Coordinates of C-alpha atoms in Angstrom, one line a residue:
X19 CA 74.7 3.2 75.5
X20 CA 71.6 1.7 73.4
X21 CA 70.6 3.8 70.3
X22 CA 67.0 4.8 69.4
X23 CA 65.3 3.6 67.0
X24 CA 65.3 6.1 65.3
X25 CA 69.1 6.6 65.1
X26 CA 69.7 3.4 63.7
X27 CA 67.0 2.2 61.6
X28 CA 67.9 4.6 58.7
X29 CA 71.2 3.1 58.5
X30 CA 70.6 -0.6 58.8
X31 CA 67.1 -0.3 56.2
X32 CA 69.8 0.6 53.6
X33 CA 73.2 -1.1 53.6
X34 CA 74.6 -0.7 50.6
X35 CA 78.1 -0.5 49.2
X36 CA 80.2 0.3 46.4
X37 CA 81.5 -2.4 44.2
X38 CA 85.6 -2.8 43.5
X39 CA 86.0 -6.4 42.6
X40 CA 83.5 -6.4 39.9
X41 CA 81.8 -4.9 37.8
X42 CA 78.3 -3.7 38.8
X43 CA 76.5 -5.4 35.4
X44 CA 78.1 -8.5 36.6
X45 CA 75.9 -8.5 40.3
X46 CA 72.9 -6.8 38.8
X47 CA 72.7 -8.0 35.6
X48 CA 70.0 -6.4 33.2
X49 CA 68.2 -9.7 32.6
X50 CA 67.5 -9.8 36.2
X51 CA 67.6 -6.4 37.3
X52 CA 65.5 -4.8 34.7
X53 CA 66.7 -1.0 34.8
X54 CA 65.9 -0.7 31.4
X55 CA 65.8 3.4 30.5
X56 CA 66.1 4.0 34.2
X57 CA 69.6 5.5 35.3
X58 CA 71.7 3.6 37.7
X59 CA 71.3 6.3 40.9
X60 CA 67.7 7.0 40.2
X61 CA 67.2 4.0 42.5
X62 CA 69.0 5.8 45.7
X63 CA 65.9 7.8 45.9
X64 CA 63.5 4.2 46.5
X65 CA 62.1 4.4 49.8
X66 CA 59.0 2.2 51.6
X67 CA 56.6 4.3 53.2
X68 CA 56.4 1.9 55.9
X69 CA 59.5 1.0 57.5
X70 CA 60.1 -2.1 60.2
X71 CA 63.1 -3.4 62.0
X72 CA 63.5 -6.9 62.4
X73 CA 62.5 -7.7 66.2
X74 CA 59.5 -5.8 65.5
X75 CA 59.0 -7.8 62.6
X76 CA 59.4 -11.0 64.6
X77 CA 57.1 -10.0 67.9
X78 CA 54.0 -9.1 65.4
X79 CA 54.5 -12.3 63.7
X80 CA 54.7 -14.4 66.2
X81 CA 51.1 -12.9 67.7
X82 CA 49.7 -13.8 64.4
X83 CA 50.9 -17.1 64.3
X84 CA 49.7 -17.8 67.9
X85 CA 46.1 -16.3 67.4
X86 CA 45.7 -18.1 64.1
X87 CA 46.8 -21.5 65.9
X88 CA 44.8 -20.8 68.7
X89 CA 41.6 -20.7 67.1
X90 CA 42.2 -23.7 65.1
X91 CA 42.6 -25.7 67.5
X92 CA 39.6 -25.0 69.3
X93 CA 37.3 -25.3 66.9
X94 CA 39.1 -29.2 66.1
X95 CA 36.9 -30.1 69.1
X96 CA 34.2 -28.4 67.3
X97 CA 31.9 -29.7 64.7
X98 CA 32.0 -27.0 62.4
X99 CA 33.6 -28.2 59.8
X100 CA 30.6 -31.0 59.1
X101 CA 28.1 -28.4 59.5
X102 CA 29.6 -25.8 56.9
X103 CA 27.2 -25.7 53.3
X104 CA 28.9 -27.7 50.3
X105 CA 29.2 -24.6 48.3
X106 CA 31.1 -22.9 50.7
X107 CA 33.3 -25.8 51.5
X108 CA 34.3 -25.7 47.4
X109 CA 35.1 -22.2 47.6
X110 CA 37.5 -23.1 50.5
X111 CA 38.8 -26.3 48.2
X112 CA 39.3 -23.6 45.4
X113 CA 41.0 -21.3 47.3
X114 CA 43.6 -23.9 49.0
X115 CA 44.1 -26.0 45.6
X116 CA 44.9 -22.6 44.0
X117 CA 46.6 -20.4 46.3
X118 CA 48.6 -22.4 48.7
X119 CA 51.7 -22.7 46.1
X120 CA 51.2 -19.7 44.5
X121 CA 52.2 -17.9 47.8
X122 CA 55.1 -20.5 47.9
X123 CA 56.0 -18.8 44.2
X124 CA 55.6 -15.7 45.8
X125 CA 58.5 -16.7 48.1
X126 CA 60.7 -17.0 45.3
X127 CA 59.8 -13.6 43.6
X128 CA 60.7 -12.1 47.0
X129 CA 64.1 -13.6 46.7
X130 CA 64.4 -12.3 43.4
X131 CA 63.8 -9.3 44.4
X132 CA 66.1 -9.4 47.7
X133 CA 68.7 -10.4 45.6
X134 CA 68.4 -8.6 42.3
X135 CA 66.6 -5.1 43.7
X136 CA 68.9 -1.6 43.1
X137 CA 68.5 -0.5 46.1
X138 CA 69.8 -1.9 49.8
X139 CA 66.0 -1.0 51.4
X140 CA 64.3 -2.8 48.8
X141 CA 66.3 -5.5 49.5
X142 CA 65.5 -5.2 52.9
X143 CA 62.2 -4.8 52.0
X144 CA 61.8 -8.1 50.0
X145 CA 63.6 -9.7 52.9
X146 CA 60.9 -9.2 54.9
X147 CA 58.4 -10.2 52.1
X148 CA 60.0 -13.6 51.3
X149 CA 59.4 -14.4 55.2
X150 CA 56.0 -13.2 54.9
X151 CA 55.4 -15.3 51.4
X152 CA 56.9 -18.3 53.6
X153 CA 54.3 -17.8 56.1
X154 CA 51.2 -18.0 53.6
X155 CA 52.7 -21.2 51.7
X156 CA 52.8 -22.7 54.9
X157 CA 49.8 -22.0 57.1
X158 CA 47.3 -22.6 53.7
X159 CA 49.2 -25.7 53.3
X160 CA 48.8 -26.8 56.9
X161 CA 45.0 -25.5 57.7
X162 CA 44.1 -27.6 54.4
X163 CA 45.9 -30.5 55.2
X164 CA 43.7 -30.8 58.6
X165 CA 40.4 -31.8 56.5
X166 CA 42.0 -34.7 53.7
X167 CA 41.2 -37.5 56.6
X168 CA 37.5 -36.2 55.8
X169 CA 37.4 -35.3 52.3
X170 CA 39.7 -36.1 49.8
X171 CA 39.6 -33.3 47.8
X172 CA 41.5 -31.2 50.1
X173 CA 44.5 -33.4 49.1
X174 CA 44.9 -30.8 46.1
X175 CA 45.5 -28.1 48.3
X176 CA 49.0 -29.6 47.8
X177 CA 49.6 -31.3 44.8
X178 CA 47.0 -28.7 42.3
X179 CA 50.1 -27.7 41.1
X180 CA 52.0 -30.3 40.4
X181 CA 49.4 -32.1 38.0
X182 CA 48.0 -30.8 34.3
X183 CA 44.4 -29.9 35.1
X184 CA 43.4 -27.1 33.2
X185 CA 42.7 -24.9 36.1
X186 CA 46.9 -24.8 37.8
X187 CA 47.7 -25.0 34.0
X188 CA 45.7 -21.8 33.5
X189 CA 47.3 -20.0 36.9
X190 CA 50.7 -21.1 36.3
X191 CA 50.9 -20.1 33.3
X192 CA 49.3 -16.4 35.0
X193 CA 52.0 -16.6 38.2
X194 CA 55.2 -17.6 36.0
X195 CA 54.4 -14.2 33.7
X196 CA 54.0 -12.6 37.0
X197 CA 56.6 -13.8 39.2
X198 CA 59.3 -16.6 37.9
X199 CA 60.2 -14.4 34.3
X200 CA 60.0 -11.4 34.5
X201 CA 62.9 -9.0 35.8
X202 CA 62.8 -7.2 39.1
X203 CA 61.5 -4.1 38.6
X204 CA 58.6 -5.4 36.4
X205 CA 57.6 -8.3 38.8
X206 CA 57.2 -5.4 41.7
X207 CA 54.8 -3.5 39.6
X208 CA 53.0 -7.1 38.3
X209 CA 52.8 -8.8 41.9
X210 CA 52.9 -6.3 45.1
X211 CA 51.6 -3.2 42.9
X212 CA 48.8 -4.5 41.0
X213 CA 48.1 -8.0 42.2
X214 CA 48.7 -7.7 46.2
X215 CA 47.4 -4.3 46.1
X216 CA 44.4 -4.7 44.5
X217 CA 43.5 -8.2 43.9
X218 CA 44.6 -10.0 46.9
X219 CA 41.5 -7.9 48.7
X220 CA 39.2 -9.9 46.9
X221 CA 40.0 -12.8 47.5
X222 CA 41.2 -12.3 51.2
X223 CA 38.8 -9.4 52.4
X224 CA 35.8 -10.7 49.9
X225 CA 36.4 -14.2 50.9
X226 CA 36.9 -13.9 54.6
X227 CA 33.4 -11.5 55.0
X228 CA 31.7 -14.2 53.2
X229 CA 33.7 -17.1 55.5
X230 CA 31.9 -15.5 58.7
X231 CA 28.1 -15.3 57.2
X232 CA 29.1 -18.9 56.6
X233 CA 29.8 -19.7 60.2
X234 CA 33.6 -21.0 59.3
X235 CA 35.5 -19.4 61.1
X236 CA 38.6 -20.8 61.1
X237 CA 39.1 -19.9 57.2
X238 CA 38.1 -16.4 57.8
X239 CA 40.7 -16.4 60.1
X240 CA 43.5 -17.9 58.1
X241 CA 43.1 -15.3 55.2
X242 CA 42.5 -12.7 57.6
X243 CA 46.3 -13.3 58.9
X244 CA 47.8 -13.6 55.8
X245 CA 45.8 -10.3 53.9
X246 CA 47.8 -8.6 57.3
X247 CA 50.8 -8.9 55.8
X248 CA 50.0 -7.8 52.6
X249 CA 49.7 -4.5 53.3
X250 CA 54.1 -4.4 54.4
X251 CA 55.7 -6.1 51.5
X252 CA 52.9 -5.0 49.1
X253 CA 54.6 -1.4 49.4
X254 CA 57.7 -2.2 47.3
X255 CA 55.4 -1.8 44.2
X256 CA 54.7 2.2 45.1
X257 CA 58.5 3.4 45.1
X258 CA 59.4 1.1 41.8
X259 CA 56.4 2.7 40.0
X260 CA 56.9 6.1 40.9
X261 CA 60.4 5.7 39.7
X262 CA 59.8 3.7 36.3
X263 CA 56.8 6.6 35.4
X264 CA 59.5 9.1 35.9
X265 CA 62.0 7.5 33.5
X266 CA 60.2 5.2 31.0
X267 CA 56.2 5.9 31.7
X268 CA 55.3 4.2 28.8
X269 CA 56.7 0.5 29.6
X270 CA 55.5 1.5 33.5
X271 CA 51.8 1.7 31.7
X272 CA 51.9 -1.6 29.9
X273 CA 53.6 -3.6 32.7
X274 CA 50.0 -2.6 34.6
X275 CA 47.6 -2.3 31.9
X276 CA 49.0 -6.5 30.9
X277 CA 49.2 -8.0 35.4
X278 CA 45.9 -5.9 35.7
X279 CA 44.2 -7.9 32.7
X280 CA 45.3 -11.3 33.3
X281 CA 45.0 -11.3 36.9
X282 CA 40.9 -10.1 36.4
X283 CA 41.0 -13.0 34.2
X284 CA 42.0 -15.4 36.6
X285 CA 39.7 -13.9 40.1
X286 CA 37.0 -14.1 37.2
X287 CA 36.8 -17.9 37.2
X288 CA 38.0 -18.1 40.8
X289 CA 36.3 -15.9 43.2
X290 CA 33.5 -14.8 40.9
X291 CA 31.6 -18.6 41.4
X292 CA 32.5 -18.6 44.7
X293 CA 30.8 -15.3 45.7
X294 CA 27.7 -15.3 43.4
X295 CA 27.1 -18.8 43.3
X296 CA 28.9 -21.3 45.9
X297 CA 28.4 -19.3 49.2
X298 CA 24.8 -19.7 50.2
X299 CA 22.3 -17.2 49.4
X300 CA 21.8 -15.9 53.3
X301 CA 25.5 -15.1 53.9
X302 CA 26.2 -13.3 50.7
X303 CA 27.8 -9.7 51.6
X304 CA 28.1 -8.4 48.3
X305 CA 28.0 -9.6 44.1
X306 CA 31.0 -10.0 42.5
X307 CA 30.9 -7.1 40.2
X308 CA 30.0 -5.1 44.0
X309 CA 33.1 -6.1 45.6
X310 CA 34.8 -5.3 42.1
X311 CA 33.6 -2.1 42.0
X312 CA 34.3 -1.0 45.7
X313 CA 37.3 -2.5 46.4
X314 CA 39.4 -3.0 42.6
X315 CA 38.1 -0.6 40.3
X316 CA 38.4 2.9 42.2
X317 CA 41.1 2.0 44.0
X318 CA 42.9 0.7 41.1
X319 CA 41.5 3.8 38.9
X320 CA 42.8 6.3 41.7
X321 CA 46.1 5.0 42.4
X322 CA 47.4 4.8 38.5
X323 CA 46.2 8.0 37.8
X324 CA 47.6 9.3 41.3
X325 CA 51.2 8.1 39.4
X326 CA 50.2 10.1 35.7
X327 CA 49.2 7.0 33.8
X328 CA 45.8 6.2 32.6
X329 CA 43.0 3.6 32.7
X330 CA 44.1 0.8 30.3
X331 CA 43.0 0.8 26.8
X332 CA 40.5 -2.5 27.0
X333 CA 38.9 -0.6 30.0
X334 CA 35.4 -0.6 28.4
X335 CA 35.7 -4.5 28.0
X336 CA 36.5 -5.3 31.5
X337 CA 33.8 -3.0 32.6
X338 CA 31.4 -4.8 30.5
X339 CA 33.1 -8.6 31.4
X340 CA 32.2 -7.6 35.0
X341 CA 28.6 -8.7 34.3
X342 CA 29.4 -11.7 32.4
X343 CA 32.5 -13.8 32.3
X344 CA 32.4 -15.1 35.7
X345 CA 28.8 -16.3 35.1
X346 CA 30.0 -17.7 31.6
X347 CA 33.5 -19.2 33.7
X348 CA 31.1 -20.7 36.1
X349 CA 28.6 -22.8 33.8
X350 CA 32.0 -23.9 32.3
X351 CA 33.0 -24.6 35.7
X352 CA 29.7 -26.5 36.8
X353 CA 29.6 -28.2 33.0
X354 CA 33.2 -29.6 32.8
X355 CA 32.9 -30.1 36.7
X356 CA 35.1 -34.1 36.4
X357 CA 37.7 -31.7 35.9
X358 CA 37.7 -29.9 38.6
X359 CA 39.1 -30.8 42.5
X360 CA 35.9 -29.3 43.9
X361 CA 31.8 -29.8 44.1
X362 CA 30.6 -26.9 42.3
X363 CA 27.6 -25.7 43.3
X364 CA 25.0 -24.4 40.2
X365 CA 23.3 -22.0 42.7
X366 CA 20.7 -21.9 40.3
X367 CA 17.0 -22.1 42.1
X368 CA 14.7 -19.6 41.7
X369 CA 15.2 -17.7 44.6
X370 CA 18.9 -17.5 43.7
X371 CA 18.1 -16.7 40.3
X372 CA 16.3 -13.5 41.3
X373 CA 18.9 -12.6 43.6
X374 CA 21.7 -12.9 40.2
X375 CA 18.5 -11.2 37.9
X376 CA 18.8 -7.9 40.8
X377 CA 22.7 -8.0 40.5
X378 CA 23.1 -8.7 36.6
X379 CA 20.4 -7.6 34.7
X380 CA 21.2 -9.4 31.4
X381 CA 21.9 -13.0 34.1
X382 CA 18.4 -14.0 32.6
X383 CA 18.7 -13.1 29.1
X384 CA 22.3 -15.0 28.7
X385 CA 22.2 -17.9 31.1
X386 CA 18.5 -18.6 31.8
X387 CA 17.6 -20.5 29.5
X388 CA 20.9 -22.6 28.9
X389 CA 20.3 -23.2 32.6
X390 CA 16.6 -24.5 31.9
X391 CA 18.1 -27.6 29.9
X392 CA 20.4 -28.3 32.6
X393 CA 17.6 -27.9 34.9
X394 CA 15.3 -30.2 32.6
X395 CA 17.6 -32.8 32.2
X396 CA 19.0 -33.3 35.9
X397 CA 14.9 -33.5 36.6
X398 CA 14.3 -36.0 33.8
X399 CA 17.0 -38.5 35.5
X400 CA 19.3 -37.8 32.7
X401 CA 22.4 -36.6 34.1
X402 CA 25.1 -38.2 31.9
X403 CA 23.3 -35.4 29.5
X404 CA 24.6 -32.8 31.4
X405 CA 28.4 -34.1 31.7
X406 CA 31.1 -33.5 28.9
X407 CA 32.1 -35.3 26.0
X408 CA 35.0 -32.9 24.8
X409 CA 37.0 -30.0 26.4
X410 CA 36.4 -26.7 25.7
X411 CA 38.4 -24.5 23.6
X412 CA 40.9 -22.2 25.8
X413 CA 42.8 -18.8 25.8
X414 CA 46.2 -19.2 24.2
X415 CA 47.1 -16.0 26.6
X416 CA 45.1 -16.4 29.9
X417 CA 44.2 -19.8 29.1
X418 CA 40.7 -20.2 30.2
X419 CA 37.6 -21.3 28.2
X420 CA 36.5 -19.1 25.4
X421 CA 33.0 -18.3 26.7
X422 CA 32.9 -14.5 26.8
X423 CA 29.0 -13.3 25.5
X424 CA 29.1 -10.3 23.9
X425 CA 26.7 -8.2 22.4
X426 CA 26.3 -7.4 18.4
X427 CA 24.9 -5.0 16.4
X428 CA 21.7 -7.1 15.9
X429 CA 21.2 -7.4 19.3
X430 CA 21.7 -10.7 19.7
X431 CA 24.9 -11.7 22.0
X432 CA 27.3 -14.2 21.0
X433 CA 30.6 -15.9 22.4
X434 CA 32.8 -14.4 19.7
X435 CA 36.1 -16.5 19.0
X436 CA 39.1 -14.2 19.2
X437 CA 41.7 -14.9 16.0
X438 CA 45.2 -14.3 15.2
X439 CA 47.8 -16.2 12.8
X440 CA 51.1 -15.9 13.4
X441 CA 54.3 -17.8 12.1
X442 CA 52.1 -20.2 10.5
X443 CA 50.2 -21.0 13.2
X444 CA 46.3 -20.0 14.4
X445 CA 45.7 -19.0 17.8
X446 CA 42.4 -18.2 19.6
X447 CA 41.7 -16.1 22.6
X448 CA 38.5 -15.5 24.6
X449 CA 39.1 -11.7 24.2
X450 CA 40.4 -8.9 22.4
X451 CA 42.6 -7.9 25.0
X452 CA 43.5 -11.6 25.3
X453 CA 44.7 -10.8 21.8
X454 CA 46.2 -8.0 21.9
X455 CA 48.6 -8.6 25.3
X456 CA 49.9 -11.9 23.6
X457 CA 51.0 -10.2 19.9
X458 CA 52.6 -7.7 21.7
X459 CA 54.4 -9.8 24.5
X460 CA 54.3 -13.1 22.4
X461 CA 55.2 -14.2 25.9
X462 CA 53.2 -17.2 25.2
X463 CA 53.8 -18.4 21.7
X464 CA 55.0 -21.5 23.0
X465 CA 53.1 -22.5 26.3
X466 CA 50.6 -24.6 25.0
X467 CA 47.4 -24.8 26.7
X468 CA 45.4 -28.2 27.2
X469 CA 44.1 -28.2 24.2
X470 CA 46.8 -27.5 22.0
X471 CA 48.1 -30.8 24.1
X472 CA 45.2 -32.7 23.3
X473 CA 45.2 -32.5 19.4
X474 CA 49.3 -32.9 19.4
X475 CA 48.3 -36.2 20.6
X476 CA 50.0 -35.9 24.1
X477 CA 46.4 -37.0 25.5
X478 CA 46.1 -40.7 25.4
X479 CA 43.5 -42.0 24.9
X480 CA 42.0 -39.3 22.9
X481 CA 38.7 -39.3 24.6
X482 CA 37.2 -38.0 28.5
X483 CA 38.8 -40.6 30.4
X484 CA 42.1 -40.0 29.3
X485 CA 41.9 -36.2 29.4
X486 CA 41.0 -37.1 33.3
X487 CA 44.2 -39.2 33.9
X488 CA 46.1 -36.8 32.2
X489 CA 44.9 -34.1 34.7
X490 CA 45.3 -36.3 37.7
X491 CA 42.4 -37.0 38.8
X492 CA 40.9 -40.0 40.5
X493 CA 36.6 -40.9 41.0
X494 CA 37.5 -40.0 44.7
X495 CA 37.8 -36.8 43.9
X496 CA 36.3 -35.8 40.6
X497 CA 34.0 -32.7 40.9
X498 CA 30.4 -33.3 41.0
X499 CA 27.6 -31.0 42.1
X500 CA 27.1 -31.4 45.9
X501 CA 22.7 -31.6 45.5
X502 CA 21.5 -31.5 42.9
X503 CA 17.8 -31.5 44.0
X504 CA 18.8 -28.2 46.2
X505 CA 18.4 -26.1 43.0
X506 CA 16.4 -28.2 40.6
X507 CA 13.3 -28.9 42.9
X508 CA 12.1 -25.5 42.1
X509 CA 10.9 -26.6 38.7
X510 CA 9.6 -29.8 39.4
X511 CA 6.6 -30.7 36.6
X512 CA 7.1 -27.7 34.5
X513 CA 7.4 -28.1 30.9
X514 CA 10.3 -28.9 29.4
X515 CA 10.6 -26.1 27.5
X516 CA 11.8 -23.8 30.2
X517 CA 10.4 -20.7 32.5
X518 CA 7.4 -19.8 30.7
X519 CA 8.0 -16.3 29.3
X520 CA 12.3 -16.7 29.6
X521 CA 14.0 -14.7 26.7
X522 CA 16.1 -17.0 24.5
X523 CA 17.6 -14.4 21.9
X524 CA 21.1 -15.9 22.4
X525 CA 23.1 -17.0 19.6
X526 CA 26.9 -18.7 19.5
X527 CA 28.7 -18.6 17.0

């Protein structure tokens, strides 16, 4: 006689056993396992909210796969793909280059976590997460690899991270914190807690609503079926928290408060250009600092304090970076764009300027008129003006470019240069926070960012065409902006001196 469901599932969701042969240090070592302060048998008591056997698993997969399949090839015989806006095909190029093996990463946290995890159901759990992870690595990797035969840039949807541009540098250096080092029960609270919870909306839901104003549907699609998934294996971060906070609350706040910051950081210079600036101006759903505020900050806000901790101590900073750093990240972006394995897009005509003046009200004030002499230039002929000459100085903890404007007490704002000397050494960071996490982590004392690189003398030659081989990258697919004249034929035969009546009270320092 067949069993129900229900009369089996309990057992089979947690097989566990006692050890005889060995010692249980010796299976789960504390290195790997990361029990910390937590007793042993407090982990009997983890439990998903959301339980699935395996043939279910495998029947709502396999519709996935087929839907997902299905509409790519039909719109193959479709000319879509030619007809999509440049800016939205970079944000697609961005989010292949940058995700694809980061999923694949993902796959091996999910091991990490089916082997190391205290508990038999959250080794089941991550079973079923590690087949998921599998999934994303491969379906980016595939629906990217369709376009390389048309443009060349989509190669990097593969090898991004096996090269040293700044950008996979940046991430790796994000994902390894967050997935390869740390111990079990801290990479459930950094990657399914925080990052899948929370993060993985924007760039999935965000994304994919934008994908459709756009008219590609085959990427809205793609994400669509992977942010599905999400919501299964992302649950093994729920029972881990509510655990840790029981035993060792303090360590369960600054595991957050440090995967919250740095992954901000990174969907700052990612999905902040490619919402307020690459997709075109029609299809935009929502700003940035919008979807931040509706999707990642309340629910974030209401799920720690749901759990007993409290908003982490930089909050006031990230509140106030909301309205800034992914514009600074994206004239960085646009400036240093050789660099970069996509066309981005300086969304910067007049009408789009209103539209970023309604969102941001300080846009104009910080970035108007450093956009005039872009603007000015591009219009005099006089491009090779607006290319770089130098890199720019980087994070030594989330290793982007130092270009945060803040205000001071004289009202003027300024990109501030973040200090700290240690073991006879100077670092800088783009932040306090930035500061903060890596004196009290020193996690990174000894990844060296591109710079640091560059003035050891591991750049050669010591000059922009060097730093370009060094990152890879060929004329066939060096960044450049996709039109130029789509954004600069606004101001046509104005002076030179920018938009009559733009505020300049900037200052760098």
């Amino acid at each position: 006689m067949l069993l129900k469901r229900e009369e089996w599932q309990g057992f089979v969701r947690d097989v566990d056993w006692t050890l005889t042969y060995v010692d249980d240090e010796a299976v789960y070592p504390e290195w790997h396992s990361g029990t910390g302060k937590v007793p042993r048998e407090a982990w009997s008591g983890w439990e998903e909210s959301y339980k699935v056997t395996y043939p279910e698993y495998v029947a709502t997969q396999r519709e996935k796969e087929a839907s997902a399949y299905a509409v790519k090839a039909a719109l193959q015989r479709s000319s879509t793909f030619e007809n999509l806006d440049e800016g939205w095909k970079s944000a697609t190029k961005m989010h292949f280059g940058g995700v694809a093996l980061v999923e694949y990463a993902a796959v091996l946290g999910e091991l990490k976590m089916a082997r190391f995890g205290l508990n038999g159901a959250w080794r089941n759990m991550a079973t079923f997460g590690q087949l998921d992870e599998l999934r994303h690595a491969q379906i980016t990797t595939f629906f990217g690899h369709e376009f390389i035969a048309k443009d060349p840039q989509y190669d990097w949807t593969q090898k991004t991270f096996h090269t040293n541009d700044w950008v996979p540098v940046a991430l790796r250096n994000l994902f390894d914190g967050m997935i390869t080092a740390p111990n079990v029960v801290d990479l459930a609270i950094e990657l399914p807690f925080t990052f899948e919870t929370g993060f993985t909306n924007l760039q999935f839901i965000a994304l994919s609503a934008d994908a459709l104003e756009s008219g590609d549907v085959n990427f809205a699609n793609m994400i669509s079926s992977i942010q599905t998934d999400e919501a299964r294996h992302s649950q093994q971060g729920g029972p881990t928290m509510e655990i840790l906070v029981e035993h060792d609350p303090v360590r369960a706040q600054w595991v957050i408060d440090k995967s919250f910051w740095g992954s901000a950081r990174a969907f700052a210079a990612l999905t902040g250009p490619a919402m307020d600036y690459y997709t075109p101006l029609e299809h935009r759903k929502q700003s940035y600092r919008e979807f931040m505020e509706e999707w990642i900050i309340d629910q974030f806000v209401h799920t720690i304090e749901d759990y007993g901790l409290k908003k982490p101590w930089y909050w006031d900073e990230f509140i106030r970076g909301l309205d800034t750093w992914h514009h600074g990240l994206h004239m960085g972006l646009w400036y240093w764009r050789p660099t970069l394995w996509w066309r981005p897009k300086a969304g910067v005509s007049k009408d789009e300027r209103a539209w970023l003046a309604a969102k941001y009200p300080t846009w104009e004030l910080l970035y108007g008129d450093k956009w005039d002499v872009m603007i000015d230039q591009v219009n005099a002929d006089n491009i090779e003006a607006t290319l770089p000459e130098t890199l720019p100085w980087l994070c030594s903890t989330c290793h982007l470019p130092c270009c945060n404007a803040t205000p001071s007490r004289d009202g003027k704002w300024r990109v501030r240069n973040w200090e700290l000397d240690y073991d006879g050494r100077k670092y800088h960071f783009c932040t306090n926070a930035c500061r903060q996490i890596f004196w009290k982590d020193r996690d990174n004392v000894n990844h060296e960012t591109l710079i640091d690189r560059f003035l050891d003398g591991q750049i050669q030659p010591m000059d922009v065409g060097g730093i370009l081989n060094y990152m890879g990258l060929t004329p066939d697919v060096m960044g450049d902006d996709p039109d130029y004249a789509a954004w600069t034929r606004d101001y046509i035969g104005r002076a030179a001196a920018g938009l009559a009546g733009a505020p300049t009270e900037v200052a760098t320092k």
